[in-house]
Short mmCIF file of C-alpha atoms and ligand atoms in Angstrom, two decimals:
data_model
loop_
_atom_site.label_atom_id
_atom_site.label_comp_id
_atom_site.label_asym_id
_atom_site.label_seq_id
_atom_site.Cartn_x
_atom_site.Cartn_y
_atom_site.Cartn_z
CA MET A 13 0.00 0.00 0.00
CA SER A 14 1.30 3.48 -0.75
CA GLU A 15 2.31 5.80 2.05
CA ALA A 16 -0.51 8.11 1.04
CA ALA A 17 -3.14 5.41 1.35
CA ARG A 18 -1.69 4.24 4.64
CA THR A 19 -1.55 7.59 6.35
CA GLY A 20 -4.56 9.16 4.69
CA ILE A 21 -2.70 12.31 3.70
CA ARG A 22 -1.11 13.29 0.45
CA VAL A 23 2.58 12.55 0.79
CA SER A 24 4.68 14.24 -1.84
CA ARG A 25 8.27 13.35 -2.58
CA ARG A 26 9.44 15.99 -0.18
CA MET A 27 7.35 14.64 2.66
CA SER A 28 9.59 11.62 3.01
CA ASP A 29 13.33 11.56 3.60
CA ASP A 30 16.01 9.59 1.76
CA ARG A 31 15.14 6.53 3.84
CA GLY A 32 11.52 6.74 2.75
CA ARG A 33 10.36 7.84 6.18
CA VAL A 34 7.42 10.24 6.38
CA ASP A 35 7.58 13.66 7.99
CA LEU A 36 5.34 13.09 11.00
CA LYS A 37 5.11 16.85 11.46
CA SER A 38 3.25 17.24 8.17
CA MET A 39 0.23 15.47 9.65
CA ASP A 40 -2.25 17.32 11.79
CA ARG A 41 -3.39 15.67 15.00
CA GLU A 42 -6.19 13.67 13.42
CA ALA A 43 -3.85 12.31 10.79
CA VAL A 44 -1.26 11.35 13.42
CA GLU A 45 -4.00 9.64 15.42
CA ARG A 46 -5.24 7.77 12.35
CA PHE A 47 -1.73 6.72 11.42
CA MET A 48 -0.77 5.54 14.87
CA VAL A 49 -4.06 3.74 15.56
CA ASP A 50 -4.51 2.13 12.14
CA GLU A 51 -0.90 1.44 11.27
CA LEU A 52 0.86 0.98 14.55
CA GLY A 53 -2.03 -0.40 16.63
CA GLN A 54 -1.65 2.34 19.23
CA THR A 55 -4.22 4.23 21.26
CA VAL A 56 -5.40 7.74 20.51
CA THR A 57 -3.92 8.84 23.83
CA ARG A 58 -0.46 7.68 22.80
CA ALA A 59 -0.80 9.38 19.44
CA ARG A 60 -1.68 12.60 21.23
CA LEU A 61 1.32 12.27 23.48
CA VAL A 62 3.64 11.95 20.50
CA PHE A 63 1.93 14.88 18.77
CA GLN A 64 2.28 16.93 21.92
CA TRP A 65 5.95 16.07 22.22
CA MET A 66 6.56 17.33 18.69
CA TRP A 67 4.48 20.48 18.72
CA HIS A 68 4.12 21.50 22.32
CA ARG A 69 7.48 20.54 23.70
CA GLY A 70 9.44 20.87 20.48
CA ALA A 71 11.02 17.41 20.56
CA ARG A 72 13.75 16.94 17.99
CA THR A 73 13.95 13.16 18.28
CA PHE A 74 11.69 10.26 19.21
CA ALA A 75 14.33 9.19 21.71
CA GLU A 76 13.62 12.12 23.99
CA MET A 77 9.86 11.40 24.20
CA GLN A 78 9.61 10.31 27.80
CA GLY A 79 6.47 8.36 28.57
CA VAL A 80 6.36 6.87 25.07
CA PRO A 81 7.34 3.18 25.27
CA LYS A 82 10.75 2.37 23.85
CA ALA A 83 9.44 -0.14 21.31
CA LEU A 84 7.04 2.44 19.92
CA ARG A 85 9.77 5.06 19.75
CA ARG A 86 11.84 2.62 17.71
CA GLN A 87 8.89 1.86 15.44
CA LEU A 88 8.30 5.55 14.87
CA GLU A 89 11.96 6.09 14.18
CA GLU A 90 11.83 3.47 11.42
CA ARG A 91 8.77 4.88 9.69
CA CYS A 92 8.88 8.60 10.41
CA TYR A 93 11.10 11.58 11.01
CA ILE A 94 10.67 14.90 12.80
CA SER A 95 11.33 17.83 10.49
CA PHE A 96 12.93 21.12 11.43
CA LEU A 97 13.77 24.19 9.40
CA GLU A 98 17.41 24.99 9.18
CA PRO A 99 18.06 28.62 10.13
CA ASP A 100 20.30 30.17 7.50
CA GLN A 101 20.30 33.73 8.84
CA VAL A 102 18.70 35.71 11.62
CA LEU A 103 18.68 39.45 11.00
CA LYS A 104 17.72 42.03 13.55
CA SER A 105 16.46 45.46 12.52
CA VAL A 106 17.22 48.64 14.43
CA ASP A 107 13.49 48.76 15.26
CA GLY A 108 13.56 45.31 16.91
CA THR A 109 12.00 43.41 14.00
CA ILE A 110 13.69 40.07 13.44
CA LYS A 111 13.86 38.30 10.11
CA TYR A 112 14.51 34.57 9.97
CA VAL A 113 15.81 33.11 6.74
CA TRP A 114 15.24 29.34 6.65
CA ARG A 115 16.90 26.83 4.38
CA LEU A 116 14.53 24.04 3.32
CA GLU A 117 15.38 20.39 2.74
CA ASP A 118 15.79 21.03 -1.00
CA GLY A 119 17.91 24.15 -0.53
CA HIS A 120 15.21 26.78 -1.15
CA LEU A 121 15.14 29.76 1.20
CA ILE A 122 12.02 31.17 2.86
CA GLU A 123 11.56 33.92 5.42
CA SER A 124 9.54 34.70 8.54
CA VAL A 125 9.42 38.06 10.28
CA LEU A 126 8.88 38.59 14.00
CA ILE A 127 7.39 41.98 14.83
CA PRO A 128 7.42 42.90 18.52
CA GLU A 129 5.02 45.70 19.49
CA VAL A 130 3.93 47.05 22.84
CA GLN A 131 0.69 45.08 23.07
CA ARG A 132 1.54 42.08 20.92
CA THR A 133 4.23 40.14 19.15
CA THR A 134 3.31 39.07 15.65
CA LEU A 135 4.96 36.43 13.51
CA CYS A 136 4.56 36.91 9.77
CA MET A 137 4.88 33.51 8.08
CA SER A 138 5.47 32.31 4.53
CA SER A 139 3.25 29.81 2.74
CA GLN A 140 5.14 29.23 -0.52
CA VAL A 141 8.63 29.49 -1.97
CA GLY A 142 8.13 32.54 -4.20
CA CYS A 143 4.66 33.40 -5.44
CA ALA A 144 2.65 32.96 -8.63
CA MET A 145 0.47 36.05 -8.27
CA ALA A 146 2.92 38.46 -9.94
CA CYS A 147 1.69 41.68 -8.29
CA THR A 148 3.89 44.28 -9.96
CA PHE A 149 4.97 46.05 -6.77
CA CYS A 150 6.04 43.03 -4.73
CA VAL A 151 9.53 41.49 -4.97
CA THR A 152 8.39 38.05 -3.85
CA GLY A 153 6.34 38.06 -7.07
CA ASP A 154 9.54 38.49 -9.11
CA LEU A 155 10.68 35.05 -7.98
CA GLY A 156 7.69 33.28 -9.51
CA LEU A 157 6.34 30.22 -7.74
CA LYS A 158 9.04 27.68 -6.93
CA ARG A 159 6.90 25.38 -4.82
CA ASN A 160 4.29 25.08 -2.09
CA LEU A 161 5.41 24.73 1.50
CA LYS A 162 4.28 21.55 3.18
CA PRO A 163 2.29 21.83 6.43
CA SER A 164 5.35 21.20 8.61
CA GLU A 165 7.36 23.89 6.83
CA ILE A 166 4.64 26.43 7.59
CA ALA A 167 3.94 25.43 11.21
CA ASN A 168 7.63 24.90 12.03
CA GLN A 169 8.20 28.63 11.47
CA ALA A 170 5.93 29.37 14.44
CA LEU A 171 7.28 26.55 16.60
CA GLN A 172 10.94 27.39 16.10
CA VAL A 173 10.58 31.14 16.56
CA ALA A 174 8.39 30.64 19.63
CA ARG A 175 10.99 28.41 21.23
CA GLN A 176 13.68 30.99 20.71
CA LEU A 177 11.93 33.85 22.50
CA PRO A 178 13.35 34.94 25.83
CA GLU A 179 11.66 33.69 28.98
CA GLY A 180 8.27 35.35 29.53
CA GLU A 181 7.84 36.44 25.91
CA ARG A 182 5.63 34.72 23.40
CA ILE A 183 4.20 35.11 19.93
CA THR A 184 0.67 36.44 20.38
CA ASN A 185 -0.44 36.70 16.74
CA LEU A 186 0.21 34.83 13.53
CA VAL A 187 -0.26 36.41 10.13
CA LEU A 188 0.09 34.63 6.81
CA MET A 189 1.53 37.67 5.08
CA GLY A 190 5.00 36.45 4.23
CA MET A 191 6.17 34.93 0.97
CA GLY A 192 3.49 33.33 -1.16
CA GLU A 193 -0.25 33.37 -1.60
CA PRO A 194 -1.65 31.26 1.25
CA LEU A 195 -4.91 30.40 -0.51
CA HIS A 196 -2.92 29.12 -3.49
CA ASN A 197 -1.63 26.39 -1.13
CA LEU A 198 -4.87 25.83 0.74
CA PRO A 199 -4.71 22.12 1.76
CA ASN A 200 -1.24 22.51 3.26
CA LEU A 201 -2.17 25.84 4.83
CA VAL A 202 -5.19 24.27 6.52
CA GLY A 203 -3.02 21.38 7.79
CA ALA A 204 -0.48 23.83 9.19
CA LEU A 205 -3.04 26.13 10.77
CA SER A 206 -4.85 23.23 12.43
CA ILE A 207 -1.54 22.52 14.16
CA CYS A 208 -1.16 26.19 15.11
CA LEU A 209 -4.68 26.23 16.60
CA ASP A 210 -4.55 22.81 18.28
CA ASP A 211 -4.34 22.89 22.09
CA PHE A 212 -2.12 19.80 21.94
CA ALA A 213 0.26 21.79 19.74
CA LEU A 214 0.84 25.54 19.40
CA ASN A 215 -2.51 26.50 20.90
CA PHE A 216 -3.15 29.85 19.18
CA SER A 217 -6.60 31.37 19.38
CA HIS A 218 -8.32 31.66 15.98
CA ARG A 219 -8.92 35.31 16.89
CA ARG A 220 -5.18 35.88 16.62
CA VAL A 221 -4.50 34.13 13.34
CA THR A 222 -4.97 36.04 10.07
CA VAL A 223 -4.70 34.77 6.52
CA SER A 224 -4.05 37.40 3.87
CA THR A 225 -5.06 36.86 0.24
CA VAL A 226 -4.90 38.69 -3.07
CA GLY A 227 -8.52 37.57 -3.51
CA LEU A 228 -8.48 34.00 -4.81
CA VAL A 229 -12.26 34.07 -4.92
CA PRO A 230 -13.20 30.35 -4.88
CA LYS A 231 -10.71 29.58 -2.12
CA MET A 232 -12.03 32.21 0.27
CA ALA A 233 -15.19 30.27 1.09
CA GLU A 234 -13.17 27.06 1.30
CA LEU A 235 -10.92 28.60 3.93
CA ALA A 236 -13.94 29.75 5.92
CA ALA A 237 -15.44 26.27 5.75
CA ALA A 238 -12.22 24.70 7.03
CA LEU A 239 -11.13 27.05 9.83
CA PRO A 240 -12.47 30.04 11.76
CA VAL A 241 -9.40 32.27 11.26
CA ASN A 242 -9.42 35.97 10.33
CA LEU A 243 -9.34 37.06 6.72
CA ALA A 244 -7.35 39.94 5.24
CA VAL A 245 -7.73 40.92 1.59
CA SER A 246 -5.10 42.91 -0.30
CA ILE A 247 -7.43 45.17 -2.19
CA ASN A 248 -4.91 47.89 -3.19
CA ALA A 249 -7.07 49.58 -5.82
CA THR A 250 -10.62 50.80 -6.32
CA THR A 251 -11.38 50.37 -10.02
CA GLU A 252 -11.02 47.29 -12.24
CA GLU A 253 -8.56 49.05 -14.51
CA GLN A 254 -6.39 50.34 -11.71
CA ARG A 255 -6.31 46.94 -9.99
CA ARG A 256 -5.53 45.06 -13.22
CA GLU A 257 -2.53 47.30 -13.68
CA ILE A 258 -0.85 46.21 -10.43
CA MET A 259 -2.50 42.87 -9.66
CA PRO A 260 -2.76 40.70 -12.79
CA LEU A 261 -4.99 38.19 -11.00
CA THR A 262 -7.76 40.79 -11.39
CA ARG A 263 -8.09 39.55 -14.99
CA LYS A 264 -9.23 36.21 -13.61
CA TYR A 265 -11.19 37.41 -10.58
CA SER A 266 -12.46 40.94 -10.99
CA LEU A 267 -12.48 43.49 -8.19
CA ALA A 268 -16.28 43.19 -8.16
CA GLU A 269 -16.04 39.42 -7.65
CA VAL A 270 -13.52 39.83 -4.84
CA ILE A 271 -15.81 42.30 -3.07
CA GLU A 272 -18.79 39.98 -3.61
CA ALA A 273 -16.82 37.08 -2.08
CA CYS A 274 -16.06 39.30 0.93
CA ARG A 275 -19.71 40.23 1.24
CA ASN A 276 -20.63 36.52 1.26
CA PHE A 277 -17.79 35.53 3.57
CA PRO A 278 -19.33 33.80 6.59
CA LEU A 279 -17.99 36.09 9.32
CA PRO A 280 -18.62 35.08 12.91
CA SER A 281 -20.25 37.90 14.83
CA GLY A 282 -17.82 40.50 16.03
CA LYS A 283 -15.23 39.67 13.37
CA ARG A 284 -14.29 41.98 10.55
CA ILE A 285 -12.41 41.53 7.31
CA THR A 286 -9.17 43.51 7.08
CA PHE A 287 -8.67 45.29 3.77
CA GLU A 288 -5.03 46.00 3.04
CA TYR A 289 -4.44 48.96 0.79
CA VAL A 290 -0.88 49.64 -0.35
CA MET A 291 -0.64 53.35 -1.19
CA PHE A 292 1.40 54.56 -4.16
CA ARG A 293 2.08 58.22 -4.83
CA GLY A 294 0.02 59.59 -7.72
CA PHE A 295 -1.59 56.22 -8.39
CA ASN A 296 -4.18 55.42 -5.71
CA ASP A 297 -3.62 58.07 -3.05
CA THR A 298 -6.37 60.65 -3.62
CA ILE A 299 -9.56 61.41 -1.73
CA GLU A 300 -11.47 60.10 -4.77
CA ASP A 301 -9.76 56.75 -4.20
CA ALA A 302 -10.74 56.88 -0.53
CA GLU A 303 -14.35 57.64 -1.51
CA ARG A 304 -14.46 54.74 -3.95
CA LEU A 305 -12.96 52.34 -1.39
CA PHE A 306 -15.44 53.52 1.20
CA ARG A 307 -18.31 52.82 -1.18
CA LEU A 308 -16.95 49.40 -2.19
CA LEU A 309 -16.81 48.33 1.45
CA ASP A 310 -20.30 49.56 2.22
CA GLY A 311 -22.15 46.94 4.28
CA ILE A 312 -19.09 44.74 4.88
CA PRO A 313 -17.81 44.55 8.48
CA ALA A 314 -14.39 45.91 7.62
CA LYS A 315 -11.28 47.60 8.85
CA VAL A 316 -8.81 49.21 6.51
CA ASN A 317 -5.08 48.81 6.82
CA LEU A 318 -3.17 51.43 4.84
CA ILE A 319 0.34 50.32 3.90
CA PRO A 320 2.64 53.06 2.57
CA TYR A 321 4.46 51.45 -0.36
CA ASN A 322 7.99 50.30 0.38
CA GLU A 323 9.87 51.17 -2.77
CA ASN A 324 11.46 48.35 -4.72
CA PRO A 325 13.95 48.77 -7.56
CA GLY A 326 12.97 48.49 -11.20
CA ARG A 327 9.49 49.95 -10.81
CA ASP A 328 8.28 53.47 -11.31
CA LEU A 329 5.94 53.20 -8.34
CA LYS A 330 6.65 55.63 -5.52
CA ALA A 331 5.98 55.80 -1.81
CA PRO A 332 3.06 58.08 -0.92
CA ASP A 333 3.33 61.47 0.76
CA HIS A 334 2.61 61.32 4.44
CA ALA A 335 -0.07 64.01 4.09
CA ASP A 336 -1.99 61.94 1.54
CA VAL A 337 -1.89 58.86 3.75
CA LYS A 338 -3.19 60.96 6.63
CA ALA A 339 -5.98 62.48 4.53
CA PHE A 340 -7.01 59.02 3.28
CA GLN A 341 -7.11 57.75 6.85
CA ASP A 342 -9.06 60.79 8.06
CA TYR A 343 -11.67 60.20 5.35
CA PHE A 344 -12.44 56.81 6.89
CA MET A 345 -12.10 57.81 10.52
CA SER A 346 -14.45 60.74 10.15
CA ARG A 347 -17.03 58.28 8.85
CA SER A 348 -16.48 55.92 11.79
CA LYS A 349 -14.80 53.26 9.73
CA ALA A 350 -11.67 51.74 11.32
CA CYS A 351 -8.58 52.71 9.36
CA HIS A 352 -5.08 52.04 10.56
CA VAL A 353 -1.77 53.04 8.99
CA ARG A 354 0.66 50.14 9.14
CA THR A 355 4.00 51.31 10.47
CA THR A 356 6.84 50.17 8.29
CA ARG A 357 9.01 47.72 10.18
CA GLY A 358 12.28 46.03 9.35
CA LEU A 359 13.10 48.13 6.28
CA ASP A 360 16.86 47.96 6.96
CA ILE A 361 16.88 44.17 6.81
CA ASN A 362 14.50 43.82 3.83
CA ALA A 363 11.81 42.47 6.11
CA ALA A 364 9.06 45.00 5.37
CA CYS A 365 5.88 44.25 3.36
CA GLY A 366 6.69 43.25 -0.19
CA GLN A 367 10.40 42.86 0.42
CA LEU A 368 10.69 39.20 1.34
CA GLY A 369 13.03 37.32 -0.91
CA LYS A 370 14.88 40.51 -1.74
CA GLY A 371 18.13 39.29 -0.33
CA ARG A 372 20.13 39.50 2.78
CA GLY A 373 20.50 42.43 5.08
CA GLN A 374 23.50 43.42 7.10
CA ALA A 375 22.47 43.32 10.71
CA VAL A 376 23.30 39.71 11.52
CA GLU A 377 22.55 38.63 15.07
CA ASP A 378 25.01 35.83 15.58
CA THR A 379 23.78 34.81 19.00
CA TRP A 380 20.22 34.41 17.74
CA LEU A 381 21.39 32.41 14.76
CA GLU A 382 23.36 30.12 17.04
CA ASP A 383 20.35 29.71 19.28
CA ALA A 384 18.05 29.05 16.34
CA ARG A 385 20.45 26.40 15.09
CA ARG A 386 20.46 24.75 18.50
CA ILE A 387 16.65 24.66 18.56
CA ALA A 388 16.69 23.02 15.14
CA GLY A 389 19.07 20.41 16.48
CA LEU A 390 21.98 21.53 14.31
CA SER A 391 24.34 22.37 17.14
CA ASN A 392 24.40 21.93 20.88
N1 SAH B 428 -0.25 37.00 -1.09
C1 SAH B 428 -0.92 37.45 0.09
C2 SAH B 428 -0.02 37.40 1.29
C3 SAH B 428 1.12 38.39 1.27
S1 SAH B 428 0.71 39.70 2.29
C4 SAH B 428 -1.49 38.84 -0.13
O1 SAH B 428 -1.09 39.49 -1.10
O2 SAH B 428 -2.32 39.28 0.63
C5 SAH B 428 1.78 40.94 1.80
C6 SAH B 428 1.11 42.31 1.87
O3 SAH B 428 2.10 43.31 1.55
C7 SAH B 428 0.01 42.45 0.86
O4 SAH B 428 -1.04 43.20 1.40
C8 SAH B 428 0.67 43.25 -0.27
O5 SAH B 428 -0.28 43.99 -1.00
C9 SAH B 428 1.62 44.12 0.51
N2 SAH B 428 2.81 44.52 -0.25
C10 SAH B 428 3.44 43.84 -1.21
N3 SAH B 428 4.51 44.54 -1.66
C11 SAH B 428 4.54 45.68 -0.95
C12 SAH B 428 5.43 46.79 -0.91
N4 SAH B 428 6.48 46.86 -1.72
N5 SAH B 428 5.18 47.78 -0.04
C13 SAH B 428 4.12 47.70 0.81
N6 SAH B 428 3.27 46.66 0.83
C14 SAH B 428 3.47 45.68 -0.04
#
């Protein structure tokens, strides 16, 4: 029987190692339970214990799983492995933002960004190597899509960063706003987020997990059906023509369809959709744009997140004037619609919005890198 049929999950080439063992961390709890009950004749309780060891206590080996019988540990060792991301670089910005560059099993690099603020500490995670969406202003788009991340590669970002934080500090929020289009890798995203939300694993509240999308219309409802996480939509423009110019996906799913999908999005009471709006000077920064956006969002429980464009080379797009950002924000605030200006963080280490994959920064934090390597089991 194939591994896929045995474990009940899709196992790609990269989900097994050179000894044919499966990455046990790419299964959510139910899949681990199914695998261990059906294949190894174990109880659900034992399966949970193993799952907890991997995701709650960060075990690097089966050998260290105290309370799991030795024979079972050996059996697991033969059939499975515990994956970790290899930290390639840890860069610290002058503003305290920390960028992690991870090297994957096949050599690709991905990035996560930790953003400490007064009230919360947010981890921005990647969902793909590169991105297929080709938004003109974003450097991750320049890479094209190399491949999807598997569930373990997504959830391991949160586990490994969380374990590195100093005593008493923790990640409070997760946002899928790093490299990639999360809804373009939906099955693996859902697997990873179930691990992030599971109380036997990372135990995040769904109120503090946000998935950001360019507006992959059919996948929005699928996400809602799978998990109760928050939705953010990168809207960025207010007419079809304007949006087509910077977000080619608009040719497939029009702005009107994206808004319609938001209107139909099954929001639990009290939740709102976040609309991200990257502002470019002389392109989408006028009061007329604000008016149009306001009208588009009419009737949708929404908050607007204005993101001043971080300039990237090779484009004639420009960062907005501060006064225009302020006027845009005031337009919403004076009409009692929540509108927040996202502070640019991590610019000096290429960790700001739309800069992931841009290359390495200068401010290497050697001690953090060493620590991150230790957590990944690469040094002692
Ligand atoms: N693909 C998803 C997840 C990435 S989120 C999405 O697009 O929503 C990244 C956010 O940063 C998006 O809102 C995007 O519009 C914004 N962004 C991309 N490049 C940017 C840049 N150069 N400056 C500011 N924001 C940018």
